[in-house]
Amino acid sequence: MNKKVLIISASPRKGGNSDTLCDEFLKGARDAGNDCEKIFLKDKKINYCTGCGLCNTNNYTACSQKDDMEEILNKVILSDVLVLSTPVYFYTMNGQLKTFIDRCCARYTHIANKDIYFIATAADGRPQALERTFEGLRGFTACLDNVREAGIICGAGVWDKNDVKNTKLLVQAYNMGKNV
């Protein structure tokens, strides 16, 4: 079955380690015949949540802010598979991904029935060093209805821009994408 796969890359640099893994996941998912799109958050204007409460008073259907988030959120809702990818900063997700997640508040009750994958990369070579990041992402998905954590890619020990290219993570990301 052809699935709609949406990849959210929160890397601040194109071709960075987490972004490269997104590209490999995308390649695998496309090779399997899926309809795929990658959104590079750095190219989008996403404001911080202001806590105005408009979404609460409109049954989680609207946000007071008019930026790129509305378009992205519509794609998230329509996707079958969602990939959330981040470099790890100080043992958690970066600010770009956290801002994106916070802005999902306006329609989070509509994000349902999905397989969700996590990709995280960090300079620290210990896989357990990325657990806080994955737990933070799970905090978001715990608020969603009928979603399933379908896989994680734990990119420990990659610091410089091309470090990930010297690991087995590329094959893991491709295969994970191919098997969505």
PDB file of N, CA and C in Angstrom, residues 53-98:
ATOM      1  N   GLY A  53      -4.243  30.708  23.740  1.00  0.00           N
ATOM      2  CA  GLY A  53      -5.425  29.914  24.048  1.00  0.00           C
ATOM      3  C   GLY A  53      -6.472  29.849  22.954  1.00  0.00           C
ATOM      4  N   LEU A  54      -6.255  30.497  21.819  1.00  0.00           N
ATOM      5  CA  LEU A  54      -7.242  30.448  20.739  1.00  0.00           C
ATOM      6  C   LEU A  54      -7.537  29.014  20.318  1.00  0.00           C
ATOM      7  N   CYS A  55      -6.514  28.184  20.263  1.00  0.00           N
ATOM      8  CA  CYS A  55      -6.756  26.791  19.851  1.00  0.00           C
ATOM      9  C   CYS A  55      -7.670  26.083  20.851  1.00  0.00           C
ATOM     10  N   ASN A  56      -7.555  26.407  22.128  1.00  0.00           N
ATOM     11  CA  ASN A  56      -8.417  25.798  23.148  1.00  0.00           C
ATOM     12  C   ASN A  56      -9.876  26.195  22.985  1.00  0.00           C
ATOM     13  N   THR A  57     -10.099  27.428  22.549  1.00  0.00           N
ATOM     14  CA  THR A  57     -11.474  27.910  22.417  1.00  0.00           C
ATOM     15  C   THR A  57     -12.098  27.544  21.076  1.00  0.00           C
ATOM     16  N   ASN A  58     -11.306  26.994  20.167  1.00  0.00           N
ATOM     17  CA  ASN A  58     -11.807  26.610  18.848  1.00  0.00           C
ATOM     18  C   ASN A  58     -11.696  25.109  18.610  1.00  0.00           C
ATOM     19  N   ASN A  59     -11.807  24.320  19.681  1.00  0.00           N
ATOM     20  CA  ASN A  59     -11.787  22.870  19.568  1.00  0.00           C
ATOM     21  C   ASN A  59     -10.540  22.369  18.838  1.00  0.00           C
ATOM     22  N   TYR A  60      -9.406  22.997  19.100  1.00  0.00           N
ATOM     23  CA  TYR A  60      -8.130  22.609  18.512  1.00  0.00           C
ATOM     24  C   TYR A  60      -8.184  22.565  16.985  1.00  0.00           C
ATOM     25  N   THR A  61      -8.699  23.616  16.398  1.00  0.00           N
ATOM     26  CA  THR A  61      -8.751  23.686  14.941  1.00  0.00           C
ATOM     27  C   THR A  61      -8.064  24.920  14.387  1.00  0.00           C
ATOM     28  N   ALA A  62      -7.667  25.858  15.226  1.00  0.00           N
ATOM     29  CA  ALA A  62      -7.092  27.104  14.711  1.00  0.00           C
ATOM     30  C   ALA A  62      -5.980  27.610  15.610  1.00  0.00           C
ATOM     31  N   CYS A  63      -5.097  28.381  14.998  1.00  0.00           N
ATOM     32  CA  CYS A  63      -4.017  29.053  15.714  1.00  0.00           C
ATOM     33  C   CYS A  63      -4.075  30.525  15.335  1.00  0.00           C
ATOM     34  N   SER A  64      -3.756  31.378  16.272  1.00  0.00           N
ATOM     35  CA  SER A  64      -3.801  32.813  16.018  1.00  0.00           C
ATOM     36  C   SER A  64      -2.665  33.281  15.112  1.00  0.00           C
ATOM     37  N   GLN A  65      -1.606  32.499  15.032  1.00  0.00           N
ATOM     38  CA  GLN A  65      -0.447  32.921  14.258  1.00  0.00           C
ATOM     39  C   GLN A  65      -0.574  32.508  12.794  1.00  0.00           C
ATOM     40  N   LYS A  66      -0.110  33.376  11.936  1.00  0.00           N
ATOM     41  CA  LYS A  66      -0.133  33.104  10.500  1.00  0.00           C
ATOM     42  C   LYS A  66       1.305  33.003  10.011  1.00  0.00           C
ATOM     43  N   ASP A  67       1.789  31.795   9.994  1.00  0.00           N
ATOM     44  CA  ASP A  67       3.143  31.520   9.520  1.00  0.00           C
ATOM     45  C   ASP A  67       3.101  30.198   8.761  1.00  0.00           C
ATOM     46  N   ASP A  68       4.235  29.564   8.579  1.00  0.00           N
ATOM     47  CA  ASP A  68       4.278  28.322   7.791  1.00  0.00           C
ATOM     48  C   ASP A  68       3.739  27.105   8.531  1.00  0.00           C
ATOM     49  N   MET A  69       3.465  27.235   9.813  1.00  0.00           N
ATOM     50  CA  MET A  69       3.053  26.078  10.601  1.00  0.00           C
ATOM     51  C   MET A  69       1.714  25.508  10.165  1.00  0.00           C
ATOM     52  N   GLU A  70       0.781  26.343   9.753  1.00  0.00           N
ATOM     53  CA  GLU A  70      -0.527  25.840   9.343  1.00  0.00           C
ATOM     54  C   GLU A  70      -0.401  24.846   8.189  1.00  0.00           C
ATOM     55  N   GLU A  71       0.395  25.197   7.194  1.00  0.00           N
ATOM     56  CA  GLU A  71       0.605  24.308   6.046  1.00  0.00           C
ATOM     57  C   GLU A  71       1.287  23.009   6.465  1.00  0.00           C
ATOM     58  N   ILE A  72       2.309  23.135   7.304  1.00  0.00           N
ATOM     59  CA  ILE A  72       3.032  21.944   7.766  1.00  0.00           C
ATOM     60  C   ILE A  72       2.113  21.055   8.594  1.00  0.00           C
ATOM     61  N   LEU A  73       1.343  21.646   9.475  1.00  0.00           N
ATOM     62  CA  LEU A  73       0.456  20.879  10.339  1.00  0.00           C
ATOM     63  C   LEU A  73      -0.599  20.136   9.531  1.00  0.00           C
ATOM     64  N   ASN A  74      -1.098  20.735   8.478  1.00  0.00           N
ATOM     65  CA  ASN A  74      -2.034  20.026   7.594  1.00  0.00           C
ATOM     66  C   ASN A  74      -1.381  18.792   6.994  1.00  0.00           C
ATOM     67  N   LYS A  75      -0.123  18.909   6.594  1.00  0.00           N
ATOM     68  CA  LYS A  75       0.602  17.758   6.038  1.00  0.00           C
ATOM     69  C   LYS A  75       0.828  16.687   7.093  1.00  0.00           C
ATOM     70  N   VAL A  76       1.130  17.100   8.315  1.00  0.00           N
ATOM     71  CA  VAL A  76       1.307  16.140   9.409  1.00  0.00           C
ATOM     72  C   VAL A  76       0.011  15.346   9.605  1.00  0.00           C
ATOM     73  N   ILE A  77      -1.093  16.044   9.648  1.00  0.00           N
ATOM     74  CA  ILE A  77      -2.392  15.403   9.876  1.00  0.00           C
ATOM     75  C   ILE A  77      -2.730  14.410   8.763  1.00  0.00           C
ATOM     76  N   LEU A  78      -2.408  14.751   7.534  1.00  0.00           N
ATOM     77  CA  LEU A  78      -2.735  13.901   6.394  1.00  0.00           C
ATOM     78  C   LEU A  78      -1.754  12.748   6.174  1.00  0.00           C
ATOM     79  N   SER A  79      -0.626  12.775   6.854  1.00  0.00           N
ATOM     80  CA  SER A  79       0.377  11.729   6.646  1.00  0.00           C
ATOM     81  C   SER A  79      -0.030  10.418   7.316  1.00  0.00           C
ATOM     82  N   ASP A  80       0.520   9.333   6.775  1.00  0.00           N
ATOM     83  CA  ASP A  80       0.373   8.010   7.393  1.00  0.00           C
ATOM     84  C   ASP A  80       1.571   7.691   8.276  1.00  0.00           C
ATOM     85  N   VAL A  81       2.713   8.230   7.862  1.00  0.00           N
ATOM     86  CA  VAL A  81       3.982   7.998   8.549  1.00  0.00           C
ATOM     87  C   VAL A  81       4.615   9.353   8.811  1.00  0.00           C
ATOM     88  N   LEU A  82       5.057   9.564  10.044  1.00  0.00           N
ATOM     89  CA  LEU A  82       5.716  10.805  10.431  1.00  0.00           C
ATOM     90  C   LEU A  82       7.097  10.477  10.982  1.00  0.00           C
ATOM     91  N   VAL A  83       8.102  11.155  10.451  1.00  0.00           N
ATOM     92  CA  VAL A  83       9.479  11.003  10.928  1.00  0.00           C
ATOM     93  C   VAL A  83       9.892  12.324  11.563  1.00  0.00           C
ATOM     94  N   LEU A  84      10.354  12.267  12.798  1.00  0.00           N
ATOM     95  CA  LEU A  84      10.842  13.442  13.515  1.00  0.00           C
ATOM     96  C   LEU A  84      12.345  13.270  13.717  1.00  0.00           C
ATOM     97  N   SER A  85      13.116  14.205  13.187  1.00  0.00           N
ATOM     98  CA  SER A  85      14.567  14.080  13.221  1.00  0.00           C
ATOM     99  C   SER A  85      15.199  15.324  13.818  1.00  0.00           C
ATOM    100  N   THR A  86      16.196  15.108  14.677  1.00  0.00           N
ATOM    101  CA  THR A  86      16.860  16.226  15.352  1.00  0.00           C
ATOM    102  C   THR A  86      18.306  15.902  15.680  1.00  0.00           C
ATOM    103  N   PRO A  87      19.165  16.895  15.604  1.00  0.00           N
ATOM    104  CA  PRO A  87      20.456  16.739  16.274  1.00  0.00           C
ATOM    105  C   PRO A  87      20.213  16.912  17.776  1.00  0.00           C
ATOM    106  N   VAL A  88      21.080  16.338  18.562  1.00  0.00           N
ATOM    107  CA  VAL A  88      20.943  16.421  20.014  1.00  0.00           C
ATOM    108  C   VAL A  88      21.819  17.551  20.533  1.00  0.00           C
ATOM    109  N   TYR A  89      21.182  18.490  21.234  1.00  0.00           N
ATOM    110  CA  TYR A  89      21.881  19.613  21.847  1.00  0.00           C
ATOM    111  C   TYR A  89      21.688  19.503  23.358  1.00  0.00           C
ATOM    112  N   PHE A  90      22.768  19.395  24.079  1.00  0.00           N
ATOM    113  CA  PHE A  90      22.708  19.312  25.536  1.00  0.00           C
ATOM    114  C   PHE A  90      21.739  18.215  25.992  1.00  0.00           C
ATOM    115  N   TYR A  91      21.826  17.078  25.315  1.00  0.00           N
ATOM    116  CA  TYR A  91      21.105  15.856  25.662  1.00  0.00           C
ATOM    117  C   TYR A  91      19.595  15.942  25.485  1.00  0.00           C
ATOM    118  N   THR A  92      19.157  16.770  24.545  1.00  0.00           N
ATOM    119  CA  THR A  92      17.739  16.814  24.202  1.00  0.00           C
ATOM    120  C   THR A  92      17.582  17.293  22.762  1.00  0.00           C
ATOM    121  N   MET A  93      16.335  17.317  22.280  1.00  0.00           N
ATOM    122  CA  MET A  93      16.071  17.784  20.924  1.00  0.00           C
ATOM    123  C   MET A  93      16.449  19.256  20.799  1.00  0.00           C
ATOM    124  N   ASN A  94      16.716  19.679  19.579  1.00  0.00           N
ATOM    125  CA  ASN A  94      17.076  21.086  19.400  1.00  0.00           C
ATOM    126  C   ASN A  94      15.838  21.978  19.441  1.00  0.00           C
ATOM    127  N   GLY A  95      16.068  23.282  19.505  1.00  0.00           N
ATOM    128  CA  GLY A  95      14.983  24.251  19.640  1.00  0.00           C
ATOM    129  C   GLY A  95      14.037  24.274  18.457  1.00  0.00           C
ATOM    130  N   GLN A  96      14.553  24.028  17.237  1.00  0.00           N
ATOM    131  CA  GLN A  96      13.694  24.033  16.059  1.00  0.00           C
ATOM    132  C   GLN A  96      12.608  22.963  16.164  1.00  0.00           C
ATOM    133  N   LEU A  97      12.990  21.757  16.595  1.00  0.00           N
ATOM    134  CA  LEU A  97      11.992  20.693  16.696  1.00  0.00           C
ATOM    135  C   LEU A  97      11.041  20.935  17.867  1.00  0.00           C
ATOM    136  N   LYS A  98      11.564  21.441  18.958  1.00  0.00           N
ATOM    137  CA  LYS A  98      10.696  21.718  20.110  1.00  0.00           C
ATOM    138  C   LYS A  98       9.673  22.798  19.767  1.00  0.00           C
TER     139      LYS A  98
END
